[in-house]
PDB file of C-alpha atoms in Angstrom:
ATOM      1  CA  LEU A   1    -141.501  32.746 -13.996  1.00 74.00           C
ATOM      2  CA  LEU A   2    -140.632  35.961 -12.106  1.00 78.00           C
ATOM      3  CA  ILE A   3    -143.764  35.638 -10.005  1.00 84.00           C
ATOM      4  CA  ILE A   4    -142.682  32.132  -9.003  1.00 82.00           C
ATOM      5  CA  MET A   5    -139.235  33.299  -8.016  1.00 79.00           C
ATOM      6  CA  VAL A   6    -140.606  36.146  -5.911  1.00 79.00           C
ATOM      7  CA  ILE A   7    -142.978  33.769  -4.160  1.00 84.00           C
ATOM      8  CA  THR A   8    -140.193  31.219  -3.485  1.00 82.00           C
ATOM      9  CA  VAL A   9    -137.844  34.017  -2.174  1.00 80.00           C
ATOM     10  CA  ASN A  10    -140.531  35.320   0.138  1.00 81.00           C
ATOM     11  CA  GLN A  11    -141.349  31.765   1.374  1.00 85.00           C
ATOM     12  CA  GLN A  12    -137.691  31.102   2.165  1.00 84.00           C
ATOM     13  CA  ARG A  13    -137.325  34.389   3.974  1.00 82.00           C
ATOM     14  CA  SER A  14    -140.481  33.533   6.124  1.00 83.00           C
ATOM     15  CA  ILE A  15    -138.972  30.160   6.858  1.00 81.00           C
ATOM     16  CA  PHE A  16    -135.604  31.641   7.864  1.00 79.00           C
ATOM     17  CA  MET A  17    -137.331  34.443  10.145  1.00 78.00           C
ATOM     18  CA  PHE A  18    -139.444  31.680  11.806  1.00 83.00           C
ATOM     19  CA  GLN A  19    -136.287  29.547  12.503  1.00 81.00           C
ATOM     20  CA  ARG A  20    -134.408  32.578  13.743  1.00 78.00           C
ATOM     21  CA  ASN A  21    -137.168  33.576  16.097  1.00 81.00           C
ATOM     22  CA  ALA A  22    -137.518  29.990  17.444  1.00 84.00           C
ATOM     23  CA  TYR A  23    -133.709  29.861  18.078  1.00 81.00           C
ATOM     24  CA  ILE A  24    -133.769  33.270  19.953  1.00 83.00           C
ATOM     25  CA  ARG A  25    -136.783  31.851  22.088  1.00 86.00           C
ATOM     26  CA  GLU A  26    -134.550  28.681  22.781  1.00 84.00           C
ATOM     27  CA  ILE A  27    -131.678  30.927  23.790  1.00 85.00           C
ATOM     28  CA  GLU A  28    -133.892  32.990  26.018  1.00 88.00           C
ATOM     29  CA  SER A  29    -135.176  29.845  27.646  1.00 88.00           C
ATOM     30  CA  VAL A  30    -131.736  28.673  28.358  1.00 86.00           C
ATOM     31  CA  ALA A  31    -130.679  32.156  29.650  1.00 89.00           C
ATOM     32  CA  ALA A  32    -133.726  32.153  31.990  1.00 92.00           C
ATOM     33  CA  ASP A  33    -132.878  28.658  33.328  1.00 89.00           C
ATOM     34  CA  PHE A  34    -129.350  29.809  33.764  1.00 88.00           C
ATOM     35  CA  ALA A  35    -130.286  32.896  35.724  1.00 92.00           C
ATOM     36  CA  LYS A  36    -132.553  30.939  38.004  1.00 93.00           C
ATOM     37  CA  GLN A  37    -129.804  28.335  38.668  1.00 92.00           C
ATOM     38  CA  GLN A  38    -127.314  31.179  39.431  1.00 92.00           C
ATOM     39  CA  LEU A  39    -129.581  32.959  41.897  1.00 94.00           C
ATOM     40  CA  GLU A  40    -130.295  29.651  43.619  1.00 94.00           C
ATOM     41  CA  ALA A  41    -126.649  28.790  43.909  1.00 93.00           C
ATOM     42  CA  ILE A  42    -125.702  32.288  45.085  1.00 94.00           C
ATOM     43  CA  SER A  43    -128.482  32.304  47.752  1.00 91.00           C
ATOM     44  CA  ASN A  44    -127.419  28.841  49.025  1.00 91.00           C
ATOM     45  CA  SER A  45    -123.688  29.500  49.101  1.00 92.00           C
ATOM     46  CA  VAL A  46    -123.238  32.839  50.865  1.00 92.00           C
ATOM     47  CA  GLY A  47    -124.602  34.627  54.083  1.00 90.00           C
ATOM     48  CA  PHE A  48    -127.171  37.229  54.162  1.00 92.00           C
ATOM     49  CA  ASP A  49    -124.817  40.072  55.405  1.00 92.00           C
ATOM     50  CA  GLU A  50    -121.129  40.374  56.459  1.00 89.00           C
ATOM     51  CA  ALA A  51    -122.423  41.330  60.000  1.00 87.00           C
ATOM     52  CA  ARG A  52    -124.349  38.162  60.355  1.00 84.00           C
ATOM     53  CA  LEU A  53    -121.682  35.678  59.211  1.00 85.00           C
ATOM     54  CA  GLY A  54    -121.252  32.941  61.889  1.00 80.00           C
ATOM     55  CA  THR A  55    -124.111  34.128  64.062  1.00 77.00           C
ATOM     56  CA  VAL A  56    -126.512  31.496  65.344  1.00 75.00           C
ATOM     57  CA  ASN A  57    -129.179  33.675  66.901  1.00 73.00           C
ATOM     58  CA  PHE A  58    -131.677  35.634  64.741  1.00 76.00           C
ATOM     59  CA  THR A  59    -131.938  39.339  65.556  1.00 77.00           C
ATOM     60  CA  THR A  60    -134.173  41.990  64.011  1.00 82.00           C
ATOM     61  CA  THR A  61    -131.531  44.768  64.474  1.00 86.00           C
ATOM     62  CA  THR A  62    -130.482  46.357  61.172  1.00 91.00           C
ATOM     63  CA  SER A  63    -128.045  48.934  62.503  1.00 90.00           C
ATOM     64  CA  ASP A  64    -125.070  46.586  61.976  1.00 90.00           C
ATOM     65  CA  LEU A  65    -125.972  45.560  58.461  1.00 93.00           C
ATOM     66  CA  THR A  66    -124.038  46.769  55.372  1.00 93.00           C
ATOM     67  CA  SER A  67    -125.051  50.411  54.529  1.00 94.00           C
ATOM     68  CA  VAL A  68    -126.665  50.949  51.126  1.00 95.00           C
ATOM     69  CA  GLY A  69    -123.664  52.785  49.866  1.00 93.00           C
ATOM     70  CA  SER A  70    -121.353  50.072  50.729  1.00 94.00           C
ATOM     71  CA  LEU A  71    -123.093  47.188  48.940  1.00 95.00           C
ATOM     72  CA  GLY A  72    -120.524  45.191  46.793  1.00 94.00           C
ATOM     73  CA  PRO A  73    -117.378  43.262  47.556  1.00 93.00           C
ATOM     74  CA  ASP A  74    -115.570  44.073  50.810  1.00 86.00           C
ATOM     75  CA  GLY A  75    -111.899  45.177  50.509  1.00 84.00           C
ATOM     76  CA  THR A  76    -110.058  42.654  48.433  1.00 86.00           C
ATOM     77  CA  GLU A  77    -112.793  40.113  47.884  1.00 89.00           C
ATOM     78  CA  THR A  78    -113.202  38.709  44.424  1.00 89.00           C
ATOM     79  CA  ALA A  79    -115.831  36.497  42.874  1.00 88.00           C
ATOM     80  CA  GLY A  80    -114.202  33.244  44.312  1.00 87.00           C
ATOM     81  CA  SER A  81    -114.224  34.737  47.800  1.00 91.00           C
ATOM     82  CA  PHE A  82    -117.704  36.367  48.070  1.00 94.00           C
ATOM     83  CA  ASP A  83    -119.138  35.417  51.376  1.00 92.00           C
ATOM     84  CA  ASP A  84    -122.309  37.434  51.548  1.00 93.00           C
ATOM     85  CA  LEU A  85    -125.200  38.322  49.267  1.00 94.00           C
ATOM     86  CA  ASP A  86    -124.357  42.009  48.678  1.00 94.00           C
ATOM     87  CA  ASP A  87    -120.794  41.200  47.513  1.00 96.00           C
ATOM     88  CA  PHE A  88    -122.472  40.285  44.139  1.00 97.00           C
ATOM     89  CA  ASP A  89    -123.638  43.875  43.664  1.00 97.00           C
ATOM     90  CA  GLY A  90    -122.066  45.101  40.442  1.00 96.00           C
ATOM     91  CA  HIS A  91    -120.406  41.815  39.633  1.00 96.00           C
ATOM     92  CA  THR A  92    -120.254  40.694  35.985  1.00 96.00           C
ATOM     93  CA  GLU A  93    -119.005  37.361  34.643  1.00 93.00           C
ATOM     94  CA  THR A  94    -118.930  35.665  31.286  1.00 92.00           C
ATOM     95  CA  ILE A  95    -120.075  32.017  31.429  1.00 87.00           C
ATOM     96  CA  PHE A  96    -120.327  29.079  29.118  1.00 85.00           C
ATOM     97  CA  HIS A  97    -123.538  27.160  29.783  1.00 78.00           C
ATOM     98  CA  ILE A  98    -123.820  23.622  28.313  1.00 78.00           C
ATOM     99  CA  VAL A  99    -127.257  22.165  27.522  1.00 72.00           C
ATOM    100  CA  SER A 100    -127.232  18.788  25.865  1.00 73.00           C
ATOM    101  CA  GLN A 101    -124.780  19.168  23.000  1.00 77.00           C
ATOM    102  CA  ASP A 102    -125.146  23.045  22.741  1.00 76.00           C
ATOM    103  CA  THR A 103    -122.896  25.452  24.472  1.00 81.00           C
ATOM    104  CA  PHE A 104    -124.176  28.959  25.047  1.00 82.00           C
ATOM    105  CA  ARG A 105    -122.146  31.917  26.127  1.00 87.00           C
ATOM    106  CA  PHE A 106    -123.698  34.472  28.433  1.00 91.00           C
ATOM    107  CA  GLN A 107    -122.817  37.594  30.297  1.00 94.00           C
ATOM    108  CA  ALA A 108    -124.326  37.777  33.775  1.00 95.00           C
ATOM    109  CA  THR A 109    -124.495  41.005  35.724  1.00 97.00           C
ATOM    110  CA  TYR A 110    -125.812  41.124  39.236  1.00 97.00           C
ATOM    111  CA  SER A 111    -127.244  43.890  41.336  1.00 97.00           C
ATOM    112  CA  VAL A 112    -128.258  43.768  45.063  1.00 97.00           C
ATOM    113  CA  GLN A 113    -130.578  46.200  46.852  1.00 97.00           C
ATOM    114  CA  TYR A 114    -132.415  46.305  50.174  1.00 97.00           C
ATOM    115  CA  VAL A 115    -136.195  45.884  49.840  1.00 97.00           C
ATOM    116  CA  ASP A 116    -139.112  46.341  52.173  1.00 95.00           C
ATOM    117  CA  PRO A 117    -139.583  42.976  53.833  1.00 92.00           C
ATOM    118  CA  SER A 118    -143.415  43.414  53.955  1.00 92.00           C
ATOM    119  CA  ASN A 119    -143.462  44.438  50.286  1.00 93.00           C
ATOM    120  CA  PRO A 120    -140.365  43.178  48.496  1.00 92.00           C
ATOM    121  CA  SER A 121    -141.273  45.030  45.217  1.00 93.00           C
ATOM    122  CA  ASN A 122    -140.330  48.308  46.984  1.00 95.00           C
ATOM    123  CA  THR A 123    -136.782  49.204  47.272  1.00 95.00           C
ATOM    124  CA  VAL A 124    -135.576  51.125  50.244  1.00 96.00           C
ATOM    125  CA  THR A 125    -132.740  53.529  51.065  1.00 94.00           C
ATOM    126  CA  SER A 126    -131.673  52.052  54.373  1.00 95.00           C
ATOM    127  CA  PRO A 127    -130.749  48.450  55.574  1.00 96.00           C
ATOM    128  CA  THR A 128    -133.639  46.120  56.083  1.00 95.00           C
ATOM    129  CA  LEU A 129    -133.845  42.322  56.826  1.00 94.00           C
ATOM    130  CA  ALA A 130    -134.602  41.797  53.109  1.00 95.00           C
ATOM    131  CA  LYS A 131    -132.230  41.981  50.084  1.00 96.00           C
ATOM    132  CA  GLU A 132    -133.102  41.339  46.448  1.00 96.00           C
ATOM    133  CA  ILE A 133    -130.567  40.068  43.975  1.00 96.00           C
ATOM    134  CA  VAL A 134    -131.133  40.633  40.359  1.00 97.00           C
ATOM    135  CA  ALA A 135    -129.437  38.739  37.612  1.00 96.00           C
ATOM    136  CA  THR A 136    -129.428  40.076  34.045  1.00 96.00           C
ATOM    137  CA  VAL A 137    -128.277  37.541  31.592  1.00 94.00           C
ATOM    138  CA  ILE A 138    -127.359  38.427  27.955  1.00 93.00           C
ATOM    139  CA  SER A 139    -126.557  36.004  25.268  1.00 90.00           C
ATOM    140  CA  LEU A 140    -123.129  36.680  23.756  1.00 89.00           C
ATOM    141  CA  ASN A 141    -124.093  34.694  20.504  1.00 78.00           C
ATOM    142  CA  PRO A 142    -126.251  37.114  18.675  1.00 75.00           C
ATOM    143  CA  ILE A 143    -128.427  35.926  15.840  1.00 75.00           C
ATOM    144  CA  GLY A 144    -128.170  38.744  13.361  1.00 74.00           C
ATOM    145  CA  ALA A 145    -129.035  41.875  15.362  1.00 76.00           C
ATOM    146  CA  MET A 146    -131.051  39.965  17.903  1.00 76.00           C
ATOM    147  CA  THR A 147    -129.746  38.746  21.382  1.00 82.00           C
ATOM    148  CA  ALA A 148    -131.383  37.075  24.265  1.00 85.00           C
ATOM    149  CA  ASN A 149    -131.670  39.269  27.369  1.00 89.00           C
ATOM    150  CA  VAL A 150    -133.545  38.159  30.461  1.00 92.00           C
ATOM    151  CA  THR A 151    -133.690  39.427  33.998  1.00 94.00           C
ATOM    152  CA  PHE A 152    -134.695  37.440  37.127  1.00 94.00           C
ATOM    153  CA  SER A 153    -134.647  38.358  40.782  1.00 94.00           C
ATOM    154  CA  LYS A 154    -134.760  36.608  44.097  1.00 94.00           C
ATOM    155  CA  THR A 155    -135.601  38.152  47.481  1.00 94.00           C
ATOM    156  CA  MET A 156    -133.797  36.860  50.525  1.00 92.00           C
ATOM    157  CA  ILE A 157    -134.922  37.514  54.026  1.00 89.00           C
ATOM    158  CA  ALA A 158    -132.381  37.384  56.936  1.00 87.00           C
ATOM    159  CA  ALA A 159    -134.378  34.819  58.710  1.00 78.00           C
ATOM    160  CA  ASP A 160    -133.933  32.396  55.783  1.00 68.00           C
ATOM    161  CA  TYR A 161    -130.281  31.963  56.925  1.00 62.00           C
ATOM    162  CA  PHE A 162    -131.184  30.569  60.438  1.00 51.00           C
TER     163      PHE A 162
END
């Protein structure tokens, strides 16, 4: 009888662990989908750089672009008034994301950096015509000690805005 109880408990534990891991994978999938949606929405709703807002002619000059040390919101800008890509640098938001009948709570943190336009996997220390925005999304609904944590990035080239 003791052996049957031990086998039953182990089987239930295995089923629980399988279900927990499947749920974590589902949350990671939703977080990844959310991160991609956010990056696409950001890149479609703001300009490349403060210096280029309202310009109609493309230029390869980089001297007027925001310096690396000044990435982030300008002056009194807040999330609702961000107007260029680098305003999102350092921004964090808590969001409820609804999928079907489930509501997931995530924290999204963004970083922006200049990258080499010919090799976007390399970050650079001076302004270029390419910026990378990175979204790190963490689930705020942990399952035991496990949370979903995904990171996605999108590289934007200044020419994409003309």
